[in-house]
PDB file of C-alpha atoms and ligand atoms in Angstrom:
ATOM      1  CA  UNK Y  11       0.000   0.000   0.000  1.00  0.00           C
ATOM      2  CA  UNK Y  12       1.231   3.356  -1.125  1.00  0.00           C
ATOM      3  CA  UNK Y  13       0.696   6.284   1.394  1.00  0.00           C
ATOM      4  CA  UNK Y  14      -0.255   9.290   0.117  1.00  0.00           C
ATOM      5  CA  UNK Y  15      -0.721  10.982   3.143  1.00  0.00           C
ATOM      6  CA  UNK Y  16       2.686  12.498   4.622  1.00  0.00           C
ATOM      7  CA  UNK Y  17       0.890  14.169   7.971  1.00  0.00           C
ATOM      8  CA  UNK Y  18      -1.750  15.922   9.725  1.00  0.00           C
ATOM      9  CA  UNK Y  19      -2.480  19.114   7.864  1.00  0.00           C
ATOM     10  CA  UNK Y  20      -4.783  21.024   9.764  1.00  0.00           C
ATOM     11  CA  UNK Y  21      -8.153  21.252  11.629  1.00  0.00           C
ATOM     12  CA  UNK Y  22     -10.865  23.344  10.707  1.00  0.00           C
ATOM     13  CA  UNK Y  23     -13.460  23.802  13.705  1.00  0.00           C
ATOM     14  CA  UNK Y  24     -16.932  25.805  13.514  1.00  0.00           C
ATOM     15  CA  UNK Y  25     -16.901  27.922  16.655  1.00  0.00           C
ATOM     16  CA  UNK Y  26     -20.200  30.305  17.939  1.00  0.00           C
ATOM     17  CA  UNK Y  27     -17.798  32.693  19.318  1.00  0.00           C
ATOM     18  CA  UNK Y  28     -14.611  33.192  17.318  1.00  0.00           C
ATOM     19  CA  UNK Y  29     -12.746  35.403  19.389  1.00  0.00           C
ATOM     20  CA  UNK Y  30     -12.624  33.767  22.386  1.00  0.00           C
ATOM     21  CA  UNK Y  31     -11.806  30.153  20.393  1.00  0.00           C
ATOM     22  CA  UNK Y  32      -8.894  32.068  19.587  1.00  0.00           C
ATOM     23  CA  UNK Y  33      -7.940  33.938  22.747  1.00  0.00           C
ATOM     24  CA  UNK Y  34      -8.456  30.070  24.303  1.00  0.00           C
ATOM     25  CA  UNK Y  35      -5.893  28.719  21.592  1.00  0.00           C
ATOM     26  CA  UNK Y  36      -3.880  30.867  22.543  1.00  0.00           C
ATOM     27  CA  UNK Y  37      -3.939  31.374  26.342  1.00  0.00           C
ATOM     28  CA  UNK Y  38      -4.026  27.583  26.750  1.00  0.00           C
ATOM     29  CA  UNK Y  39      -2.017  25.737  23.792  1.00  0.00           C
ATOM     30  CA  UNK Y  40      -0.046  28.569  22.925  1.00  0.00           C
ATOM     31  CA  UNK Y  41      -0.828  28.769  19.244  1.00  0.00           C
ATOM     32  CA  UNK Y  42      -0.529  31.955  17.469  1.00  0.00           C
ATOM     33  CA  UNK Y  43      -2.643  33.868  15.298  1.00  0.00           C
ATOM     34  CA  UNK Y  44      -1.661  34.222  11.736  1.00  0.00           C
ATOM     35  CA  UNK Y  45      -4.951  35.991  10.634  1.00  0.00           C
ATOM     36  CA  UNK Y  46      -8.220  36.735  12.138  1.00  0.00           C
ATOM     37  CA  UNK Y  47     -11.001  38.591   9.933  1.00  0.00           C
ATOM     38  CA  UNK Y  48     -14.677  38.786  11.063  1.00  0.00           C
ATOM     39  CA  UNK Y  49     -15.528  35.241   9.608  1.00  0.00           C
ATOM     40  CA  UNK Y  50     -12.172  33.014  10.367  1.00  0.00           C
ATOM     41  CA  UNK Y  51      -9.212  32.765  12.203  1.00  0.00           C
ATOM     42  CA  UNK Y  52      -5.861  30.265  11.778  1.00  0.00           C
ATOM     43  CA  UNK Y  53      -3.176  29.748  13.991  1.00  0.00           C
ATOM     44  CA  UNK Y  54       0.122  27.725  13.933  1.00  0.00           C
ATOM     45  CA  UNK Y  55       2.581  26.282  16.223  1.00  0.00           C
ATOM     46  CA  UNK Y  56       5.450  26.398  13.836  1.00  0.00           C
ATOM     47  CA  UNK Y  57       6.800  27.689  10.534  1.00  0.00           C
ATOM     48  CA  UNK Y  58       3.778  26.296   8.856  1.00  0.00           C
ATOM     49  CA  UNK Y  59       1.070  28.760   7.638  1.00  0.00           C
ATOM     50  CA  UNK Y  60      -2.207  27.322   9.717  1.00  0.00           C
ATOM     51  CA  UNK Y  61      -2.893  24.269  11.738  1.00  0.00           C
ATOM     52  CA  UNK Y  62      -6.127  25.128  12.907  1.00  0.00           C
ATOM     53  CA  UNK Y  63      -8.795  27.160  11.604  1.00  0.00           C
ATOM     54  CA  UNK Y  64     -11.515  29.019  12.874  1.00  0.00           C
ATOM     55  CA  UNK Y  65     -14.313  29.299  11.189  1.00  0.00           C
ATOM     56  CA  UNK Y  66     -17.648  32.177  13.209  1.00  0.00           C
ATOM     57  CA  UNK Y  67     -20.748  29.535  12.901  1.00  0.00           C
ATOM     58  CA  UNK Y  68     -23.753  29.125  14.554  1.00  0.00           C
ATOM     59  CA  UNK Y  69     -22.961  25.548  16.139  1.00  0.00           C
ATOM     60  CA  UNK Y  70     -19.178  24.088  17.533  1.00  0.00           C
ATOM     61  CA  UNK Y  71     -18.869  21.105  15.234  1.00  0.00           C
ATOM     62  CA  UNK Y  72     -16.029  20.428  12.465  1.00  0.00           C
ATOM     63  CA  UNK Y  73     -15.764  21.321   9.332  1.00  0.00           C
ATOM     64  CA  UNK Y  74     -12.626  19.379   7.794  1.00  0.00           C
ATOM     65  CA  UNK Y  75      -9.432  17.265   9.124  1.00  0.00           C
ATOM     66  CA  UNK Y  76      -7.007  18.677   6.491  1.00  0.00           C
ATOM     67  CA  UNK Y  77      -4.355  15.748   5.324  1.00  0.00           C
ATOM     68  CA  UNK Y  78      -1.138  16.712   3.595  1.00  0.00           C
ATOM     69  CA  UNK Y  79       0.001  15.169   0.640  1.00  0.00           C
ATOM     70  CA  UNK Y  80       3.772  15.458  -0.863  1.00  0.00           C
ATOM     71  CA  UNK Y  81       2.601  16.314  -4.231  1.00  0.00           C
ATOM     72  CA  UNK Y  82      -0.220  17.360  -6.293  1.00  0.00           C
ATOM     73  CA  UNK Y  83      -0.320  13.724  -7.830  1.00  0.00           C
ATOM     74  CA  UNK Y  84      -1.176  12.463  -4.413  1.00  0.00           C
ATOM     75  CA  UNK Y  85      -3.876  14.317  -4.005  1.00  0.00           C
ATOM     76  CA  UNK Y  86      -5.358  13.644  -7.737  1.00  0.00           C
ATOM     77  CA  UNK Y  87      -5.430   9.704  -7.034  1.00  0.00           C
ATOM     78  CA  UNK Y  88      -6.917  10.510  -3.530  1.00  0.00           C
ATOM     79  CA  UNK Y  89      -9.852  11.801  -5.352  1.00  0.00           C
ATOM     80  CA  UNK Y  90      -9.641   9.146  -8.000  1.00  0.00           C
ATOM     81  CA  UNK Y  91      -9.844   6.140  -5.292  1.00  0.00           C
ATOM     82  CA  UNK Y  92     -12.230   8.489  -3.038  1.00  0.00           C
ATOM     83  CA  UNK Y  93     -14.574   8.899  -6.580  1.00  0.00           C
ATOM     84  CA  UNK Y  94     -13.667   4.941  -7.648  1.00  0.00           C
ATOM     85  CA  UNK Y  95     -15.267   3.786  -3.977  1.00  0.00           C
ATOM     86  CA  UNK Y  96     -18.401   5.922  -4.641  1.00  0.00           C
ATOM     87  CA  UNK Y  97     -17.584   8.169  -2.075  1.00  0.00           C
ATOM     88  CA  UNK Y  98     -18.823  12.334  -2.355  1.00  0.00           C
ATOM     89  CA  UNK Y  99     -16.111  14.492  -2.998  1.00  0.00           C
ATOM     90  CA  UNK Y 100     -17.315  18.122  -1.783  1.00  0.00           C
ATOM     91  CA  UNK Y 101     -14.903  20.125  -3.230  1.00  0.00           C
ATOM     92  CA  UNK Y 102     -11.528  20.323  -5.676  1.00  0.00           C
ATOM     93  CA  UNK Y 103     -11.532  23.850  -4.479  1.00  0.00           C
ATOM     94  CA  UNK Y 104      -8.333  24.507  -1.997  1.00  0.00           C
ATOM     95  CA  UNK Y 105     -10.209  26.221   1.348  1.00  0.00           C
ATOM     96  CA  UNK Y 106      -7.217  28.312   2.495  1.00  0.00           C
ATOM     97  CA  UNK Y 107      -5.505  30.830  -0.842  1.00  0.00           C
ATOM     98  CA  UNK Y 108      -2.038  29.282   0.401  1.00  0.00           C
ATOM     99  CA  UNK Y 109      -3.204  25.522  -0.850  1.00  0.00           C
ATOM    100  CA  UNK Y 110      -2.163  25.264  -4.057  1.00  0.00           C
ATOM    101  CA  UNK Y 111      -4.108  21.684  -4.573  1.00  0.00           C
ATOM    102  CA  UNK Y 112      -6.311  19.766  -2.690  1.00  0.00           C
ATOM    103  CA  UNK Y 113      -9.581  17.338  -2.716  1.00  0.00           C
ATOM    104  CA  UNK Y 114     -11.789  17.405  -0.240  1.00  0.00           C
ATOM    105  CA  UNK Y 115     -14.030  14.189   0.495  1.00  0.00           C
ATOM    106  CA  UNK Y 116     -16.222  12.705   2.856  1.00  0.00           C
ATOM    107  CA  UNK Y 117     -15.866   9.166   4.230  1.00  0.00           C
ATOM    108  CA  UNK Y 118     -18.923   6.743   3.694  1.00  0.00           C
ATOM    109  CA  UNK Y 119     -19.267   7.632   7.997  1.00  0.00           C
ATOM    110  CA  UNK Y 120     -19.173  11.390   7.140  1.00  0.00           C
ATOM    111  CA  UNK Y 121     -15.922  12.482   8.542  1.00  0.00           C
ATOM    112  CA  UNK Y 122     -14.856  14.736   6.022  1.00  0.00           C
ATOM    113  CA  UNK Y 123     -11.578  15.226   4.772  1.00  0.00           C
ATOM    114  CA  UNK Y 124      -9.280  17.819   2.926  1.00  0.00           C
ATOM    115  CA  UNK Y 125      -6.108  16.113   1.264  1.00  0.00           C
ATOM    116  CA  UNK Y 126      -3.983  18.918   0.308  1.00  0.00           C
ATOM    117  CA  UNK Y 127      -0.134  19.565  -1.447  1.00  0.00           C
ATOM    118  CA  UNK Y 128       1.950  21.192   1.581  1.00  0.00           C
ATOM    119  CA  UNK Y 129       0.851  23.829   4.031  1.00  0.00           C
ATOM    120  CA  UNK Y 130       3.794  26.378   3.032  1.00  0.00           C
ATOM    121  CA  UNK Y 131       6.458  27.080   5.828  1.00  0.00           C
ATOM    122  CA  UNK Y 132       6.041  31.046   6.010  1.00  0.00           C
ATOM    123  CA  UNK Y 133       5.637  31.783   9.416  1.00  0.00           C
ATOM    124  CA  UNK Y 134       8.571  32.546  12.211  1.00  0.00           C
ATOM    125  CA  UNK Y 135       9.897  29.506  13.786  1.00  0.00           C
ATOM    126  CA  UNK Y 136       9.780  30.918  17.916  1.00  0.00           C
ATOM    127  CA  UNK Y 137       7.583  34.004  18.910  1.00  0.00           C
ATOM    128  CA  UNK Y 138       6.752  35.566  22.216  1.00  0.00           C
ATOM    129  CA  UNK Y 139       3.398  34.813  24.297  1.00  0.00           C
ATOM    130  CA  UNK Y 140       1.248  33.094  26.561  1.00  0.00           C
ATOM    131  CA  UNK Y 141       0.548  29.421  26.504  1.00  0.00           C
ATOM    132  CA  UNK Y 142       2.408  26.378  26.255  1.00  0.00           C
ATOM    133  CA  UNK Y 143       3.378  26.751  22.180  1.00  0.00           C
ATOM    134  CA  UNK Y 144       3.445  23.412  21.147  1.00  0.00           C
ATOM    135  CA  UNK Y 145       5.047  21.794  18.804  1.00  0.00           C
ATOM    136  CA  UNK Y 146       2.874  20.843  16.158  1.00  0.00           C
ATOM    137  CA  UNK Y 147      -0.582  19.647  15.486  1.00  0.00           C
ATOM    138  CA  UNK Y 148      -0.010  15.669  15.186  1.00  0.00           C
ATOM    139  CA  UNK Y 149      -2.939  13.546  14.891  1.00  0.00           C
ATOM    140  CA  UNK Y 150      -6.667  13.375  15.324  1.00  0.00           C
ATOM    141  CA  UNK Y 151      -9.046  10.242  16.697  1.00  0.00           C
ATOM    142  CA  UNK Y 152     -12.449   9.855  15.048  1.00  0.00           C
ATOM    143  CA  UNK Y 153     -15.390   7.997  16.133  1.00  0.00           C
ATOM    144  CA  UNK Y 154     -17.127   5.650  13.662  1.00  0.00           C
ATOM    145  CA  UNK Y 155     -20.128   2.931  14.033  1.00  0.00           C
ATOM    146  CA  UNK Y 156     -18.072   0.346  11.878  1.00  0.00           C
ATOM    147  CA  UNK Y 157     -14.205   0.662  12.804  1.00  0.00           C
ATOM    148  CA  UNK Y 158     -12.785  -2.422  10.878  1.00  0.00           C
ATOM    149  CA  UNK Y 159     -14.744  -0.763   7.510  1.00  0.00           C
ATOM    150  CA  UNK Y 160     -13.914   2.635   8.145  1.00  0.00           C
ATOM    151  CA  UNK Y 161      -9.959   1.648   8.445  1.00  0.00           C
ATOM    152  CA  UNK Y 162     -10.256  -0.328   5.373  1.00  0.00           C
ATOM    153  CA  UNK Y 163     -11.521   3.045   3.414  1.00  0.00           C
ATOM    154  CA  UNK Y 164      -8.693   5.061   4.756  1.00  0.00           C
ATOM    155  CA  UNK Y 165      -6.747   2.310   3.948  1.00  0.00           C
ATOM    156  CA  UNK Y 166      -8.093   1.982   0.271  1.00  0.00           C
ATOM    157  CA  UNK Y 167      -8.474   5.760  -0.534  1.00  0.00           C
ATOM    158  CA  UNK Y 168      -5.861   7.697   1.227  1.00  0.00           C
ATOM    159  CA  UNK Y 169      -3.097   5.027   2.130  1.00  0.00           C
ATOM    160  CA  UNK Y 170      -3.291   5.198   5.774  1.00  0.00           C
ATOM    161  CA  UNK Y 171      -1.451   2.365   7.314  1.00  0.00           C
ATOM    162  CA  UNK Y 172      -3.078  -0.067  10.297  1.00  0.00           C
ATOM    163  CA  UNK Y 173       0.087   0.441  12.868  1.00  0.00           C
ATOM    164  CA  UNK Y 174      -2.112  -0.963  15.681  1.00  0.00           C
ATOM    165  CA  UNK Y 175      -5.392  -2.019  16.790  1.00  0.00           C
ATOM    166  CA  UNK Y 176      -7.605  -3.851  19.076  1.00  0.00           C
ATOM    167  CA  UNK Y 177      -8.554  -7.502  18.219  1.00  0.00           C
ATOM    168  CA  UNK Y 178     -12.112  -6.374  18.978  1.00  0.00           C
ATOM    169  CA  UNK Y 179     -11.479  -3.138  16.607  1.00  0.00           C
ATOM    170  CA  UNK Y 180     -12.319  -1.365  19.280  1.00  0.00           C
ATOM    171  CA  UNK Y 181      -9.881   0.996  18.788  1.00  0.00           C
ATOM    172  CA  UNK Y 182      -7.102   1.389  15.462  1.00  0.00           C
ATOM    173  CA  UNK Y 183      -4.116   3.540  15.066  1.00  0.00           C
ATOM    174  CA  UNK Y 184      -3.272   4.380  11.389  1.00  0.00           C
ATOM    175  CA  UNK Y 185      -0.265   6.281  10.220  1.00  0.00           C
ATOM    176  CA  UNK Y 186       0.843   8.158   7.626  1.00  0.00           C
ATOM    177  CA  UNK Y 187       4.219   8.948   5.631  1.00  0.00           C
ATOM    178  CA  UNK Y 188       5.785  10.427   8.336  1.00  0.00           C
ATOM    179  CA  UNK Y 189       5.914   7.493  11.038  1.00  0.00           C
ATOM    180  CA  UNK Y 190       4.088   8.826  13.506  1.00  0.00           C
ATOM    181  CA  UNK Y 191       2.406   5.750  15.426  1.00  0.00           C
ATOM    182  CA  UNK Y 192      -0.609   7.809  14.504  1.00  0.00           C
ATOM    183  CA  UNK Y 193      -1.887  10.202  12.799  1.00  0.00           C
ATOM    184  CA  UNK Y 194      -5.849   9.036  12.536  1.00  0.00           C
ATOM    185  CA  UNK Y 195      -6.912   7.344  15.392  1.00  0.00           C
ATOM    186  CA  UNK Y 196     -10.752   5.246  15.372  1.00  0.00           C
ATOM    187  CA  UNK Y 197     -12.823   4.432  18.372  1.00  0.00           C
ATOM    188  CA  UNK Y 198     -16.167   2.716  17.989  1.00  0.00           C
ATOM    189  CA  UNK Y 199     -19.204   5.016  18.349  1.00  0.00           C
ATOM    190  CA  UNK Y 200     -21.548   7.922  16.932  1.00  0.00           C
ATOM    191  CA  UNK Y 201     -19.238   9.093  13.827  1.00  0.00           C
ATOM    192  CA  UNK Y 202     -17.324  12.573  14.448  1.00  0.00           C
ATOM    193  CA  UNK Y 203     -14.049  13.345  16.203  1.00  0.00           C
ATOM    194  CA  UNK Y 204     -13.207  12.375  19.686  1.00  0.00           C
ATOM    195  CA  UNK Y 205      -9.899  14.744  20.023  1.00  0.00           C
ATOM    196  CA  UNK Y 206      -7.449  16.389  18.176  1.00  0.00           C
ATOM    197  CA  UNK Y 207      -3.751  16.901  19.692  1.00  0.00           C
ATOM    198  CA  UNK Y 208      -0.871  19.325  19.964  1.00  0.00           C
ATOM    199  CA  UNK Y 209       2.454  17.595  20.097  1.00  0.00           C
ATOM    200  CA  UNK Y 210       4.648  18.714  23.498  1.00  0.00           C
ATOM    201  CA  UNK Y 211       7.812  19.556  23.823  1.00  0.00           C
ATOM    202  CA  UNK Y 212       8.968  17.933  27.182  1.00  0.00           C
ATOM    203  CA  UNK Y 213       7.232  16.649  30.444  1.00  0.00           C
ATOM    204  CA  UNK Y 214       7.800  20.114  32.016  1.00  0.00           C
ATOM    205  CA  UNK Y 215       5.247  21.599  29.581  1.00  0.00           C
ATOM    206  CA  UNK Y 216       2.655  18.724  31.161  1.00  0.00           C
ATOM    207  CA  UNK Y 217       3.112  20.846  34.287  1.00  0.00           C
ATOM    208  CA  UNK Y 218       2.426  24.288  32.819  1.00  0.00           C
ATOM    209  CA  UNK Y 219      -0.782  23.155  31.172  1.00  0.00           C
ATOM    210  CA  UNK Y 220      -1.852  22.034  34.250  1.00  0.00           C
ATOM    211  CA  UNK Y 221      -0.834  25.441  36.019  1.00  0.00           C
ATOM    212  CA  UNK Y 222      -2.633  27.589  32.978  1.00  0.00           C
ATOM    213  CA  UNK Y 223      -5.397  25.292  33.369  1.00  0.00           C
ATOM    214  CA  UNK Y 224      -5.335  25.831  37.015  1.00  0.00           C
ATOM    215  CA  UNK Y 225      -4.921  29.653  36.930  1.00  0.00           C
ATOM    216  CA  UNK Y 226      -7.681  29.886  34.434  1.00  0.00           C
ATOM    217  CA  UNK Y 227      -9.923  28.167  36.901  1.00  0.00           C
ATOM    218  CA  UNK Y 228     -10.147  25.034  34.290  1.00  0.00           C
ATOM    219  CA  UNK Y 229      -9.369  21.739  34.540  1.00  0.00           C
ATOM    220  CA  UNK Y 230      -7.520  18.899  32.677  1.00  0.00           C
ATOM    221  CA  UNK Y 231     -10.092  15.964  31.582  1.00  0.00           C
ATOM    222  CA  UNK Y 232      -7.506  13.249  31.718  1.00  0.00           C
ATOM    223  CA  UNK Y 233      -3.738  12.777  32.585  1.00  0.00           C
ATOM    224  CA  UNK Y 234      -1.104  13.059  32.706  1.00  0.00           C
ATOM    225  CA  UNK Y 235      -0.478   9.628  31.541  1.00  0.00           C
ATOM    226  CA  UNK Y 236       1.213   7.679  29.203  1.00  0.00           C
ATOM    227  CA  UNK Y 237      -0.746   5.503  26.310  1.00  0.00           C
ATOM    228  CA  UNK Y 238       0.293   2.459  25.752  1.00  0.00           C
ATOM    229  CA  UNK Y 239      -0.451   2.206  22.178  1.00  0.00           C
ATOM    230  CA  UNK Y 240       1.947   4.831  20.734  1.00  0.00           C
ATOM    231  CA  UNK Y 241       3.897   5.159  23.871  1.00  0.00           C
ATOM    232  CA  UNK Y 242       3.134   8.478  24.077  1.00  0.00           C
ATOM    233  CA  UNK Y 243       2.844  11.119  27.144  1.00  0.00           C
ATOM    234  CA  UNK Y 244      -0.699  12.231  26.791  1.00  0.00           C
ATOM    235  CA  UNK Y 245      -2.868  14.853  28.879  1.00  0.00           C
ATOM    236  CA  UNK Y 246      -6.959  16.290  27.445  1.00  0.00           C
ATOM    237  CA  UNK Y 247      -8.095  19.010  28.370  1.00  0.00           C
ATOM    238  CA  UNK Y 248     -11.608  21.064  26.908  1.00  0.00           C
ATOM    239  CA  UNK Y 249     -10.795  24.247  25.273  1.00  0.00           C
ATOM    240  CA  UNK Y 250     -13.659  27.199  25.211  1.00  0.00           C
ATOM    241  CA  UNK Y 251     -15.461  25.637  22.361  1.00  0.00           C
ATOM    242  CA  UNK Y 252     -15.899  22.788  23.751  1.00  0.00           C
ATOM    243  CA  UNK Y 253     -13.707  20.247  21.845  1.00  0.00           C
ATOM    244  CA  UNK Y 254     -11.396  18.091  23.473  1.00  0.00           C
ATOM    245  CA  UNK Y 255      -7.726  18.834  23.263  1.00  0.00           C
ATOM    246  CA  UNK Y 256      -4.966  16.329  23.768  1.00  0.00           C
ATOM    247  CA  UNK Y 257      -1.607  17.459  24.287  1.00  0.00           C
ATOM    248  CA  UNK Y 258       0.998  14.465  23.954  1.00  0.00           C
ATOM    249  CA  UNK Y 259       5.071  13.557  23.515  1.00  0.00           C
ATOM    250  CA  UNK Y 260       7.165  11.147  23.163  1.00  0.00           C
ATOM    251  CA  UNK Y 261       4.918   9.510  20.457  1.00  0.00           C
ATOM    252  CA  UNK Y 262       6.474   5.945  19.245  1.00  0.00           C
ATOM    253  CA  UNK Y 263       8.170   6.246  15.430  1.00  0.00           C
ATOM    254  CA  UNK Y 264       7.718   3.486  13.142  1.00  0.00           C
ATOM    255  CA  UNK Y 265      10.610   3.338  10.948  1.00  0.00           C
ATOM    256  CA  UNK Y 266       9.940   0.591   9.154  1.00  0.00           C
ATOM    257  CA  UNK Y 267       7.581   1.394   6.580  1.00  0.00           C
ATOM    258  CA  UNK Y 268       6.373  -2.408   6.169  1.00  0.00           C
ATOM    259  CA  UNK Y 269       5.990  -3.339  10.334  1.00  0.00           C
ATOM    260  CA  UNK Y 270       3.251  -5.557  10.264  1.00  0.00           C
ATOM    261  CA  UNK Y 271       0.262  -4.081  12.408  1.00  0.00           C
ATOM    262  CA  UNK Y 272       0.179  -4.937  15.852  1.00  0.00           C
ATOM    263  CA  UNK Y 273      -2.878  -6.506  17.724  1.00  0.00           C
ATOM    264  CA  UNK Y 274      -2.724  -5.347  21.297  1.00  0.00           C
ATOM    265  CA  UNK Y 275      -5.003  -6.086  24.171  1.00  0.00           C
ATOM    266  CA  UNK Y 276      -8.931  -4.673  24.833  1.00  0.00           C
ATOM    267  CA  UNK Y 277     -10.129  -1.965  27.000  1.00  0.00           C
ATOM    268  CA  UNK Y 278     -10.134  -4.072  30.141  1.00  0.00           C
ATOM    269  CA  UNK Y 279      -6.377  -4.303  29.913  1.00  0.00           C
ATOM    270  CA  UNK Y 280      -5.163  -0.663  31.780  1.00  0.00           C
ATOM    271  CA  UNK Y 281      -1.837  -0.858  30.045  1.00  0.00           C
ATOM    272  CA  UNK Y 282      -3.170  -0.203  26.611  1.00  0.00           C
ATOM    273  CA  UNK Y 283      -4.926   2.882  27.556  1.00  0.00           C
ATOM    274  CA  UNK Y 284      -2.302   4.252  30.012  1.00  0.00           C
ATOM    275  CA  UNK Y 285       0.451   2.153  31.465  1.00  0.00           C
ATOM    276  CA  UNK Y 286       0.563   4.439  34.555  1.00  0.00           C
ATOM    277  CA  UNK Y 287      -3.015   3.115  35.692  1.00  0.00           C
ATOM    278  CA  UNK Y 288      -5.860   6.101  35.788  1.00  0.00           C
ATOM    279  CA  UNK Y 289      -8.259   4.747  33.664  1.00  0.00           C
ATOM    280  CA  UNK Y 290     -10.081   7.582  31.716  1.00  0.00           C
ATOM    281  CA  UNK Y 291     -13.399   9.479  33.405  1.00  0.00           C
ATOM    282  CA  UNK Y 292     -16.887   8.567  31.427  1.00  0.00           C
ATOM    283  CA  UNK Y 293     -16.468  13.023  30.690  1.00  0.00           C
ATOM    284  CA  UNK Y 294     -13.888  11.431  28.411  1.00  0.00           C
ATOM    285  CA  UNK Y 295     -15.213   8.309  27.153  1.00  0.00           C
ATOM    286  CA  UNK Y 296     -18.582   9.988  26.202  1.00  0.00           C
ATOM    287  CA  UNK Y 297     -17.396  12.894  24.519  1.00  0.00           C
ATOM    288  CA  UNK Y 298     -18.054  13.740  20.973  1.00  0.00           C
ATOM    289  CA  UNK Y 299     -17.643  16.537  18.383  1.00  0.00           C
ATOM    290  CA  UNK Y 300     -19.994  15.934  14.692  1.00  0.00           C
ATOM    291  CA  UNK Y 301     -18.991  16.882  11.407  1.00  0.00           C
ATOM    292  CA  UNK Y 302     -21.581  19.606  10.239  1.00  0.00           C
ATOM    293  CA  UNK Y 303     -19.909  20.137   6.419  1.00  0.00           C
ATOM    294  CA  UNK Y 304     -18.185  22.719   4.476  1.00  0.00           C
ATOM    295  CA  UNK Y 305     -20.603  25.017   3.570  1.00  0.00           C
ATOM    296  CA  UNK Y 306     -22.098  25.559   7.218  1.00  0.00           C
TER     297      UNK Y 306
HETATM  298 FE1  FE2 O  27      -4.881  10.850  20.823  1.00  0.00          FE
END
């Protein structure tokens, strides 16, 4: 199986009140703002132009999961395998000016996705402010009714490679080009996404988001802890808008483009979730962003 996805590209969230989703982003994660007009905001992390995007809407629900592709051929035979399985694709139309090419599709579950050629690197690497300032934006986790199906599509149409997964299918880590355990996680339930996640720096920045949280009079959902699929420090917290943020580090690499997947243990088994025992609260387990669309 070819992948044609390299990496997370970006999320695009609907928010009801735009400036304080980005004041949150900010305060909190430590993102910064790149634009902001009355309808939309992005920020980025990085050098990269936008990893998320705001978009002023009358519900909180998302809009896209943006997937980058190396190359504008990638992204052609993502919409030629997304077309060939009878899937709708939405739009050929790039959302964001700097895109120079991108498809954007949604799964037969609905998650809806925006393969895309490269998010440019034109911003400053380091820049003053509040908030953690992560790293990068690194993977998302969707929820979907049929797991083992849903896989297979991501599988079929955008390359996505099975790096682990439950031998219930309860829950499956795919990855992309770049070797990331994961970049798409699934979890069985009501389609939509679960979390997205900022990659960390170190532990020490585990301890600031707590004290942010903290002096914000907020909370974190779950953590700190370490997963044991993808080996990765992990802490969730809500932000303003009411989607649920992971923050993580230390994610396991898979070098070796051709490791067969691994089938790890089910839910009941504390070391798959988090190897350092606090099992997650039902706050966590239960929650659940939809898709609403592009056009809304
Ligand atoms: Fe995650």
């Amino acid at each position: 199986m070819t992948t044609l996805i390299y990496r997370l590209g970006y999320i695009a969230l609907n928010v009801t009140d735009l400036d304080v989703a980005v004041a949150d982003a900010q305060a909190i994660a430590g993102a910064r703002l790149v634009h902001h007009d009355a309808d939309h905001a992005m920020l980025t992390s990085n050098k990269r132009h936008c990893e998320v995007v705001f978009h002023r809407a009358t519900s909180n629900a998302v809009r896209a999961i943006g997937l980058e592709a190396k190359s504008a051929a990638a992204v052609d035979e993502v919409a030629k395998r997304a077309k060939a399985r009878g899937l709708r694709v939405l739009s050929e139309t790039p959302s964001l000016k700097v895109i120079e090419r991108s498809a954007t599709f949604a799964s037969s579950e609905g998650h809806i996705f925006e393969v895309h050629t490269p998010m440019p690197d034109d911003q400053p690497s380091r820049y003053a402010g509040p908030g953690i300032k992560p790293r990068c934006l690194d993977h998302v986790n969707l929820a979907a009714v049929d797991t083992k199906a849903m896989a297979e599509e991501f599988a079929d149409v955008l390359g996505l490679v099975v790096t682990e997964r439950m031998k219930t299918y309860e829950l499956i880590w795919m990855r992309a080009g770049d070797g990331r355990h994961h970049t798409v996680g699934l979890a069985k339930g009501k389609p939509g996404l679960h979390h997205y996640s900022w990659e960390f720096g170190d532990f020490g920045d585990f301890k600031r988001l707590g004290d942010v949280l903290d002096a914000s009079d907020r909370r974190l959902i779950w953590g700190p802890g370490r997963h044991g699929a993808g080996d990765n420090l992990f802490a969730y917290y809500l932000d303003s808008s009411g989607f649920m943020v992971e923050t993580t580090s230390e994610m396991e690499y898979i070098a070796d483009p051709n490791r067969p997947e691994k089938v790890t243990g089910d839910l009941s088994n504390y070391k798959v979730v988090n190897r350092w025992g606090a099992l997650p609260p039902q706050e966590w387990i239960e929650h659940h962003n939809d898709f609403v669309g592009i056009d809304q």
